[in-house]
C-alpha positions as a LaTeX table, in Angstrom:
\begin{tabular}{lrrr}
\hline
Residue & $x$ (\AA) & $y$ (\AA) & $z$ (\AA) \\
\hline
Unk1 & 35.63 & 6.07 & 30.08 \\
Unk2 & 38.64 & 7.53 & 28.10 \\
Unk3 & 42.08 & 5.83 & 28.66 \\
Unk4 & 45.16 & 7.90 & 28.59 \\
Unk5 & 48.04 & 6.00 & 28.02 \\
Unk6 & 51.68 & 6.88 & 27.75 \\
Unk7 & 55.35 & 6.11 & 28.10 \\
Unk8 & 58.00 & 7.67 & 29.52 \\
Unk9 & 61.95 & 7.31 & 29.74 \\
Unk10 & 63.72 & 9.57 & 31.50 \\
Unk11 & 61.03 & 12.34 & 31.58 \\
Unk12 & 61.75 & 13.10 & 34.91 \\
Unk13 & 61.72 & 17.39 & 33.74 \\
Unk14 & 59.11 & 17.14 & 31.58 \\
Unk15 & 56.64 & 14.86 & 33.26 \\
Unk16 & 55.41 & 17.81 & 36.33 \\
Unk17 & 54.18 & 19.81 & 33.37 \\
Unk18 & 51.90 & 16.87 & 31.87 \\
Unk19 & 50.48 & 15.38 & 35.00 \\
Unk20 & 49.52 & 19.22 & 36.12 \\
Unk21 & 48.17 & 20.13 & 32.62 \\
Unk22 & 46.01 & 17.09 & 33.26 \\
Unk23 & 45.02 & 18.18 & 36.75 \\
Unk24 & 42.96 & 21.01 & 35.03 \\
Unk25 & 41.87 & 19.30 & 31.96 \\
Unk26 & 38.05 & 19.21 & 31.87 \\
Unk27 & 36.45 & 15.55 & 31.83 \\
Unk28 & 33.91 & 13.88 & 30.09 \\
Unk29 & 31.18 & 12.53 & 31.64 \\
Unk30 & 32.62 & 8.72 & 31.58 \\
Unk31 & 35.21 & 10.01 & 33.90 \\
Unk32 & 39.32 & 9.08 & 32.91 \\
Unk33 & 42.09 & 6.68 & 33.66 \\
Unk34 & 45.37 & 7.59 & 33.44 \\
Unk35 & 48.29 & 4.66 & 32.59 \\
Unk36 & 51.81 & 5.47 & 32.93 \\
Unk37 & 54.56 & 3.08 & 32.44 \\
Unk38 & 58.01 & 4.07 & 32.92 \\
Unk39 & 60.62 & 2.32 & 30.38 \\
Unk40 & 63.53 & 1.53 & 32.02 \\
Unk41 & 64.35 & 5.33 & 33.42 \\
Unk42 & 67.60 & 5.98 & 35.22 \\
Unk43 & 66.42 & 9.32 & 36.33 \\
Unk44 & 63.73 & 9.51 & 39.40 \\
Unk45 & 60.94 & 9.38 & 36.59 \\
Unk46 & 58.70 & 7.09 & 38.91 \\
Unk47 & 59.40 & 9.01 & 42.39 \\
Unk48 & 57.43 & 11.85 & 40.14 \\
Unk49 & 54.94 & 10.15 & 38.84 \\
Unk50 & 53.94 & 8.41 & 42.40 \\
Unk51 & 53.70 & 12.37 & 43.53 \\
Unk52 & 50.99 & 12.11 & 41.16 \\
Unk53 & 48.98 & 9.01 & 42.23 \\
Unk54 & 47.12 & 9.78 & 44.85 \\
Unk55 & 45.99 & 12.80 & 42.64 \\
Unk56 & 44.51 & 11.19 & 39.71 \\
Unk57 & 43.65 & 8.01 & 38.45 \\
Unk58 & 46.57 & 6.78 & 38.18 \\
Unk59 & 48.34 & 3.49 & 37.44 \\
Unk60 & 51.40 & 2.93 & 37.45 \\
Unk61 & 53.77 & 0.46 & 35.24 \\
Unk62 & 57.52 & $-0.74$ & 34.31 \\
Unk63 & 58.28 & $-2.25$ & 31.14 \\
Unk64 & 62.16 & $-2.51$ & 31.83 \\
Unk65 & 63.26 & $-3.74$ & 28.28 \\
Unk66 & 63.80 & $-0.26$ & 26.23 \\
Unk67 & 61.26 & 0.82 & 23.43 \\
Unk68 & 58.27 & 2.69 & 23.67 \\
Unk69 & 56.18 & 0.94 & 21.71 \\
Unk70 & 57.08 & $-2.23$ & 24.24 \\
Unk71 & 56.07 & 0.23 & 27.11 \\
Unk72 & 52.60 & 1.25 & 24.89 \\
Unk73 & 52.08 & $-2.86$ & 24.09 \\
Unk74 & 52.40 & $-3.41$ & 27.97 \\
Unk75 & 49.66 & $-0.97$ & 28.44 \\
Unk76 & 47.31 & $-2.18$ & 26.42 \\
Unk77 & 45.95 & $-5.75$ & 29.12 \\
Unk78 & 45.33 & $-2.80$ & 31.28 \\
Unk79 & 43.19 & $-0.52$ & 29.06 \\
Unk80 & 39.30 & $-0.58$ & 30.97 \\
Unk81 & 38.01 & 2.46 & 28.42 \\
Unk82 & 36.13 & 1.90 & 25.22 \\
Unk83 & 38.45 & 5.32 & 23.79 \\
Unk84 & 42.30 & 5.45 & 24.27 \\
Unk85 & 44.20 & 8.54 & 23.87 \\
Unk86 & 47.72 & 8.45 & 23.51 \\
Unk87 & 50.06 & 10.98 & 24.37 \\
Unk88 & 53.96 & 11.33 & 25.18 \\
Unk89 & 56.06 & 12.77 & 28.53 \\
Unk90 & 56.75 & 16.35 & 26.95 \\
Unk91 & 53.20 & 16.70 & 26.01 \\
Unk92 & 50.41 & 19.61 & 28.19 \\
Unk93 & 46.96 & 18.56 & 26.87 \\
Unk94 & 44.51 & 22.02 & 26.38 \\
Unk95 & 41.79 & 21.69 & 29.13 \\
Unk96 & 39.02 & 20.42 & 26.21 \\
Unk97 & 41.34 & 17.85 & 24.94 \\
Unk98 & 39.33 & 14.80 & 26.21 \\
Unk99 & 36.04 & 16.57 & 26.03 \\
Unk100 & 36.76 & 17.64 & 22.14 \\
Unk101 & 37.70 & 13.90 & 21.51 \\
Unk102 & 34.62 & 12.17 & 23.27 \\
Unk103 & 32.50 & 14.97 & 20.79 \\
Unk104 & 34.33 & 13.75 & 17.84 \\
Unk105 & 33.77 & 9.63 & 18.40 \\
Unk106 & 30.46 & 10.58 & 19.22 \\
Unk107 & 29.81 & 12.69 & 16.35 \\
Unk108 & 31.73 & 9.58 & 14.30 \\
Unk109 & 30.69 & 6.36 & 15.94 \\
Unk110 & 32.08 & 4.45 & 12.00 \\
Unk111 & 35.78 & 6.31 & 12.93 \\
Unk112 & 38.28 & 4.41 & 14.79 \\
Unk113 & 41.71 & 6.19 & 14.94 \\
Unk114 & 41.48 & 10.26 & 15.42 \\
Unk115 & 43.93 & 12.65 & 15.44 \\
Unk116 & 44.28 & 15.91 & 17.14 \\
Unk117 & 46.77 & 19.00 & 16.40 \\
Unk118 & 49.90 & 19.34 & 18.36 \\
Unk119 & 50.92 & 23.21 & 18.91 \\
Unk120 & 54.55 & 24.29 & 20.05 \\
Unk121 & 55.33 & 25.20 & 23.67 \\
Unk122 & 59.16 & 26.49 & 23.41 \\
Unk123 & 60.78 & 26.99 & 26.79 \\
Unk124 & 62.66 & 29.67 & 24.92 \\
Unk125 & 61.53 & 32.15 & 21.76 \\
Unk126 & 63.28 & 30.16 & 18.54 \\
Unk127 & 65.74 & 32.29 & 16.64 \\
Unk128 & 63.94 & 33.82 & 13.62 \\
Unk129 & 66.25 & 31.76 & 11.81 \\
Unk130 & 64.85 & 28.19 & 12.50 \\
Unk131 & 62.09 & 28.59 & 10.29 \\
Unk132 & 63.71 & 28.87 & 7.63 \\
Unk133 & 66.97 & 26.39 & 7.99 \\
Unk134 & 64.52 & 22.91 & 8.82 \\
Unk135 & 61.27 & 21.72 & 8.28 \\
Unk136 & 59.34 & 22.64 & 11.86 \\
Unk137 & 56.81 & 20.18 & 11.66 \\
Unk138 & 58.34 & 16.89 & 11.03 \\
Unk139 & 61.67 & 18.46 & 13.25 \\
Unk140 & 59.61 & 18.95 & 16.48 \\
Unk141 & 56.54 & 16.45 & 15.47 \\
Unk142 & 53.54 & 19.89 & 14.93 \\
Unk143 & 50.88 & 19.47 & 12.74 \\
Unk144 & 50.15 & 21.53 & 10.15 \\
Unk145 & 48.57 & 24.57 & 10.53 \\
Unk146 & 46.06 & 23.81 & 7.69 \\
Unk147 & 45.02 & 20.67 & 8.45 \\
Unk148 & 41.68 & 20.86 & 9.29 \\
Unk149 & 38.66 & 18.68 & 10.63 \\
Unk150 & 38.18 & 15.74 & 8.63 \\
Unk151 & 38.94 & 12.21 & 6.93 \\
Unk152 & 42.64 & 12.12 & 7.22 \\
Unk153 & 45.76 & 10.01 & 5.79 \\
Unk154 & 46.63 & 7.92 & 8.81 \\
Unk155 & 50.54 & 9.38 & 8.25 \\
Unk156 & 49.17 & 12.52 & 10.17 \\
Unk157 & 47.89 & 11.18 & 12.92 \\
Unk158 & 51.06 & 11.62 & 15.48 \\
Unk159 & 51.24 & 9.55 & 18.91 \\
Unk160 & 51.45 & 12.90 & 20.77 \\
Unk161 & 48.32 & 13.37 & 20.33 \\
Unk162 & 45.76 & 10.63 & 19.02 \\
Unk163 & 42.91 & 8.63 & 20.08 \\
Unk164 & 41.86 & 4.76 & 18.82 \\
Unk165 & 38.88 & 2.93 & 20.12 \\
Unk166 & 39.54 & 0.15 & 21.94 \\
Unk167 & 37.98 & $-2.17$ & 19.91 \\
Unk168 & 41.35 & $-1.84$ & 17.49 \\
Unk169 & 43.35 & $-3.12$ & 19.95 \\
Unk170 & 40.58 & $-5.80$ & 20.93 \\
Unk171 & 40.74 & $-7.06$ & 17.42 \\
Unk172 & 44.79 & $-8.29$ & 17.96 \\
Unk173 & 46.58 & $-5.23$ & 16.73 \\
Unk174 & 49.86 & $-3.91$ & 19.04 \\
Unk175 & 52.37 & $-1.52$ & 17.94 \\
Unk176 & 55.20 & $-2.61$ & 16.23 \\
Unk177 & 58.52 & $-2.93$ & 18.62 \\
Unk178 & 61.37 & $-2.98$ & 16.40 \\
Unk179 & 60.36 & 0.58 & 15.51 \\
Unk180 & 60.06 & 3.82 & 17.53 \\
Unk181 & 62.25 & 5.46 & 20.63 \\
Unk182 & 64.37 & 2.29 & 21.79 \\
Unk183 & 67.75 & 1.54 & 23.21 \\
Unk184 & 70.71 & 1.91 & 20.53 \\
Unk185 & 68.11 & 3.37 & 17.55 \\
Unk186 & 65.29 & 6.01 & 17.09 \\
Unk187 & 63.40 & 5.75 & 13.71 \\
Unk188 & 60.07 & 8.32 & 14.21 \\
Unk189 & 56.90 & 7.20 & 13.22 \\
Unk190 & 56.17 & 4.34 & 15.09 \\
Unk191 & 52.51 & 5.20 & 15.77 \\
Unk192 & 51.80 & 6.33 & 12.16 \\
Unk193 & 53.09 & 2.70 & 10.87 \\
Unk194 & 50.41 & 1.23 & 13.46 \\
Unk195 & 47.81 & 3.48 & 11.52 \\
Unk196 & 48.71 & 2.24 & 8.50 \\
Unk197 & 48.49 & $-0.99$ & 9.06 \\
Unk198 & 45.05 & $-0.17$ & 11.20 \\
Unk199 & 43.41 & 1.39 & 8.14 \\
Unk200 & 44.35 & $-1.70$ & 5.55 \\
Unk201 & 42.75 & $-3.55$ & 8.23 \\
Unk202 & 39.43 & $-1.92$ & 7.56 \\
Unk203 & 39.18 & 1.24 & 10.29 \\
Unk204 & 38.64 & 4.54 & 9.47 \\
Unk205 & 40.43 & 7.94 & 10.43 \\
Unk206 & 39.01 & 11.45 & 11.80 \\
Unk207 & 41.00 & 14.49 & 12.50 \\
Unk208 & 39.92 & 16.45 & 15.45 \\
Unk209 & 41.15 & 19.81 & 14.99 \\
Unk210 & 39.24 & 21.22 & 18.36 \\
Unk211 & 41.51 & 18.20 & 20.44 \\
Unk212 & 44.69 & 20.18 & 21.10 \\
Unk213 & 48.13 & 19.59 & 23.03 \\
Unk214 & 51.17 & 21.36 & 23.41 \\
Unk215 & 54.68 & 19.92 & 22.59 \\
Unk216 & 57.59 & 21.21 & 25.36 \\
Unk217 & 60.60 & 22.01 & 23.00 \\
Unk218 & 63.37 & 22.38 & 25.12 \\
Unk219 & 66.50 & 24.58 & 24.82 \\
Unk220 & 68.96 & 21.96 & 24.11 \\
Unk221 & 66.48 & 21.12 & 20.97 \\
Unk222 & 67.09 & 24.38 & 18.96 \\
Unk223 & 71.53 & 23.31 & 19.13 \\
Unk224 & 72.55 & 22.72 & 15.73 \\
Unk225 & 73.54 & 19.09 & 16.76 \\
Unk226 & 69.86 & 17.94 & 18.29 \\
Unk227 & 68.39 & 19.68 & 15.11 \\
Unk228 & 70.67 & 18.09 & 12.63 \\
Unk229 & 70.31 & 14.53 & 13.99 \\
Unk230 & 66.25 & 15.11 & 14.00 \\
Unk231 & 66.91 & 15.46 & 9.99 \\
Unk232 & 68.54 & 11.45 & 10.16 \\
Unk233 & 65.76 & 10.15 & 12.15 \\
Unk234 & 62.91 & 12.00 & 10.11 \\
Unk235 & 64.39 & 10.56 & 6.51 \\
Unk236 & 64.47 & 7.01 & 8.16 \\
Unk237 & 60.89 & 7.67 & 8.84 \\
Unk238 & 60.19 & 9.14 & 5.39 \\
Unk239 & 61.55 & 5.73 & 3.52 \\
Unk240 & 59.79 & 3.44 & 5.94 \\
Unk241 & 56.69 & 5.31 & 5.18 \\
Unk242 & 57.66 & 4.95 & 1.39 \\
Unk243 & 58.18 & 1.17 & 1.88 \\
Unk244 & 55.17 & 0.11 & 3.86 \\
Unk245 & 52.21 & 0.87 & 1.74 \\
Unk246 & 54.06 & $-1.09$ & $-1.22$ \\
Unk247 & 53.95 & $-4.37$ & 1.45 \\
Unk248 & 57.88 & $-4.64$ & 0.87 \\
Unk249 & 57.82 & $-4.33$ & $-2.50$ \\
Unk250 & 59.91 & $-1.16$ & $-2.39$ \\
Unk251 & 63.31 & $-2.46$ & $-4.74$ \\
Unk252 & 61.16 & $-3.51$ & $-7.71$ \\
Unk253 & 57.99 & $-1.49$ & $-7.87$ \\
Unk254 & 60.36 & 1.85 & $-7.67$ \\
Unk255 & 63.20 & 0.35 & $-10.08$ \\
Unk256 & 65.86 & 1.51 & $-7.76$ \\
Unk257 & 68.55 & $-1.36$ & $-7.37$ \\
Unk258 & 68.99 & $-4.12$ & $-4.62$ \\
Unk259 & 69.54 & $-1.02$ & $-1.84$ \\
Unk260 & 66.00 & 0.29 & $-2.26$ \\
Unk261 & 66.69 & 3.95 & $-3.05$ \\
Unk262 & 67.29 & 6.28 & $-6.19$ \\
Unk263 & 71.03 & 6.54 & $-6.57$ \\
Unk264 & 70.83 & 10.23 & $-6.54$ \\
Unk265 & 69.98 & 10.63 & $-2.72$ \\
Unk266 & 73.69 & 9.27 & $-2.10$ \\
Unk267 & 75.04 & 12.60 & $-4.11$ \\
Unk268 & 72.51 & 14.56 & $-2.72$ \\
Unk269 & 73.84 & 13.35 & 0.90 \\
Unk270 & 77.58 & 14.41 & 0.03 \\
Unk271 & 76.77 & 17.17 & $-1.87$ \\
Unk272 & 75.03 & 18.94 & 0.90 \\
Unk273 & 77.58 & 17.53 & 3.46 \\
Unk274 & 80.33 & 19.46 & 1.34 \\
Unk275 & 77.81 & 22.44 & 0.89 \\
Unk276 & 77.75 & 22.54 & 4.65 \\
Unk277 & 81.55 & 22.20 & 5.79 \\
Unk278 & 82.39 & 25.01 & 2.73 \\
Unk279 & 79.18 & 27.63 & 3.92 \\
Unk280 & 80.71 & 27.14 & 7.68 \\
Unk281 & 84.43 & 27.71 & 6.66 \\
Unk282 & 82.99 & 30.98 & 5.49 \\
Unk283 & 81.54 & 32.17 & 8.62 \\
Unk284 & 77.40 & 31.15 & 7.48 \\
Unk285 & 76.72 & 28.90 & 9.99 \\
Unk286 & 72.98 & 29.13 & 9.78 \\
Unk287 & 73.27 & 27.71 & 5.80 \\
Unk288 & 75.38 & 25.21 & 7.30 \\
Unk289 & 72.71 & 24.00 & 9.43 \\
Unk290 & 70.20 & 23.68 & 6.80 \\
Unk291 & 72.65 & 21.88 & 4.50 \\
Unk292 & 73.57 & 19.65 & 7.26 \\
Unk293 & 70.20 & 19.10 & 8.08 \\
Unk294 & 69.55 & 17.96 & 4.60 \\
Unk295 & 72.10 & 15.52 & 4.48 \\
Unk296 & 71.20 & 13.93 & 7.71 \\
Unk297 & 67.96 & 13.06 & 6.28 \\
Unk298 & 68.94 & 11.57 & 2.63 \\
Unk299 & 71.58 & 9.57 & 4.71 \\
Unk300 & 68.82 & 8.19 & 7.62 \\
Unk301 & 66.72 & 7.48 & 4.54 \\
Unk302 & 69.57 & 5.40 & 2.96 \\
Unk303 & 70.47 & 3.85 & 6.19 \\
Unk304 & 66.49 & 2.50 & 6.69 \\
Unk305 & 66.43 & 2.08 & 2.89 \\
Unk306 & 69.51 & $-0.62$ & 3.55 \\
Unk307 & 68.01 & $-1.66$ & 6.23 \\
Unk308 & 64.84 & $-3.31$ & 4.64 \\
Unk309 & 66.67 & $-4.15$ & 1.61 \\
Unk310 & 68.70 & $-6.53$ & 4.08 \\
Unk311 & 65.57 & $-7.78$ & 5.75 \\
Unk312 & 63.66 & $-8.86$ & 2.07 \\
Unk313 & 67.04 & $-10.68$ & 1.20 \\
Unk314 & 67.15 & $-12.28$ & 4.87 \\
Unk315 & 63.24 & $-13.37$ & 3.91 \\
Unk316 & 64.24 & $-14.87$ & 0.59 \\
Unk317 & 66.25 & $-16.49$ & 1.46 \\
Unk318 & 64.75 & $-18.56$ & 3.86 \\
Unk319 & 62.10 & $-19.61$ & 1.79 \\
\hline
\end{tabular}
C-alpha cells in the first residue's frame, strides 16, 4: 500500500482540484490511503474534504497548532503503507504518479527517499516577462527541466512531490517544526532539511522523473508583491541550506563574522533596493521587480543568517 499524506491550511480553492486529480489517478496493485489533516483552517477546508470521504480512502485529521510540518508529524502514527508520498493542497498528481513511484522503489529496493518532477499548472498564461525578472523554479517550487532519472542531492527532492519508505520514519525521524509554512513565519524547504538529515543518517535518494504532478499557480501569485516576498522566503531557505550540512558550523568554517554571512550581501540588499525604487521612478517597472526580487532574497538570507547566529550564541552559552 502507498500512503498519501498531506496538509492543508486554508486550501479550501485549491483542494477540489487535488482530490479529483486523484479520483482518476491509476493505482498500484497494493491499493492507496489517502491522509489529510487540516491545520488550523478558517476557511470551510474540512466541509470539502468530507465531500471527498466517502469517495476515497480517506482519513481525515486536525492538527490545530499552525505549521505544516506539525500537521505532516501528526500524520505519521497513522501511516499503514510501507511507501509514503507526500504532496501539498495546490498540487494535481498525473494519473501514473503512484504507479511510476511503486516502479521506481521496486526497481530500487536500497533507495529510501525519491523524488518526482513538479510541472506548472498556471490558472492564467504568465507574462512573457516573468521568465526573465525571477528565478521560476525556486519562485513557484518546479523542478528543473534537466533533471533527469537518477541518484539525486536530497536539496531537490521538493515535498510537492516525493516519496520515503516508511521504514525512515519507523527508524525515529519527523520533520522538523520550527521550519516550514507556520503561523507568523514561512522559511521554504522544510522537507529538503528532513532529506538532509535522512541521507547523513545512512538512506539513499532516487529521482523519478516518470512520477509527475502539477503545481496550481494562481493569479494573485504572478503580483509583483507575492513574487517579491517569494525572493525573502527562498534566500532564508538558501542560507539554511548553506548552514546545515556544516552541522552549525556556518560563522567559522566560512570566515564571515559573528552574523554568519559575507558582508557584501548587506550592499548587495541596498544596492538593489535603490536599483529598484530609481528603475520604477523611471517608468521600468518590470526591472524593478527583478531588482526587488533580488533584494528580498539577500535580506531573507541575512534575516535566517541572524537567526542561527543567535541560536549558536544561545547554545554557548548554556554550556
Amino acid at each position: 500500500m502507498i500512503s498519501i499524506v498531506l496538509a492543508t491550511h486554508n486550501g479550501e480553492k485549491t483542494l477540489p482540484r487535488l482530490f479529483d486529480a486523484l479520483l482518476g489517478i491509476h493505482l498500484p496493485p497494493a491499493g492507496i490511503e489517502i491522509i489529510a489533516v487540516d491545520n488550523g483552517s478558517t476557511d470551510r477546508s474540512m466541509d470539502v474534504l468530507r465531500r471527498y470521504a466517502n469517495r476515497l480512502p480517506l482519513t481525515l485529521l486536525r492538527e490545530p497548532r499552525r505549521g505544516k510540518n506539525r500537521a505532516l508529524n501528526a500524520a505519521l502514527p497513522h501511516v499503514r503503507g510501507e511507501l509514503v508520498a507526500l504532496t501539498d493542497d495546490d498540487v494535481m498528481p498525473e494519473p501514473d504518479w503512484l504507479v511510476a513511484y511503486t516502479a521506481c522503489a521496486a526497481a530500487h529496493p536500497d533507495r529510501d527517499l525519491f523524488g518526482g518532477v513538479i510541472l506548472p499548472c498556471w490558472d492564467s498564461p504568465p507574462p512573457s516577462w516573468l521568465f526573465d525578472v525571477v528565478p521560476i523554479g525556486a519562485t513557484f517550487g518546479l523542478t528543473p527541466a534537466t533533471l533527469q532519472s537518477g541518484p539525486v542531492d536530497p536539496g531537490m527532492i521538493w515535498g510537492g512531490n516525493m516519496m520515503v519508505r516508511r521504514r525512515i520514519f519507523d527508524a525515529g525521524l519527523r520533520f522538523d517544526e520550527t521550519i516550514g509554512p507556520s503561523e507568523g513565519q514561512y522559511m521554504m524547504g522544510s522537507e529538503t532539511e528532513f532529506n538532509t538529515r535522512a541521507v547523513a543518517a545512512g538512506h539513499a535518494t532516487w529521482f523519478c522523473r516518470e512520477a509527475q504532478v502539477r503545481h496550481i499557480i494562481r493569479d494573485y501569485q504572478l503580483e509583483p508583491g507575492w513574487l517579491t516576498r517569494r525572493g525573502f522566503r527562498v534566500g532564508r531557505n538558501k542560507c539554511y541550506r548553506d548552514y546545515l550540512p556544516l552541522g552549525g558550523r556556518s560563522a567559522e568554517r566560512w570566515g564571515f563574522g559573528s552574523q554568519n554571512y559575507p558582508r557584501w550581501m548587506l550592499r548587495k540588499q541596498w544596492e538593489c533596493r535603490l536599483r529598484s525604487l530609481w528603475a520604477r521612478w523611471r517608468g521600468d517597472p518590470i526591472e524593478a521587480v527583478r531588482l526587488r526580487w533580488d533584494a528580498e532574497f539577500h535580506a531573507g538570507y541575512i534575516r535566517q543568517a541572524q537567526y542561527l547566529a543567535t541560536l549558536r550564541n544561545r547554545s554557548r552559552q548554556s554550556t
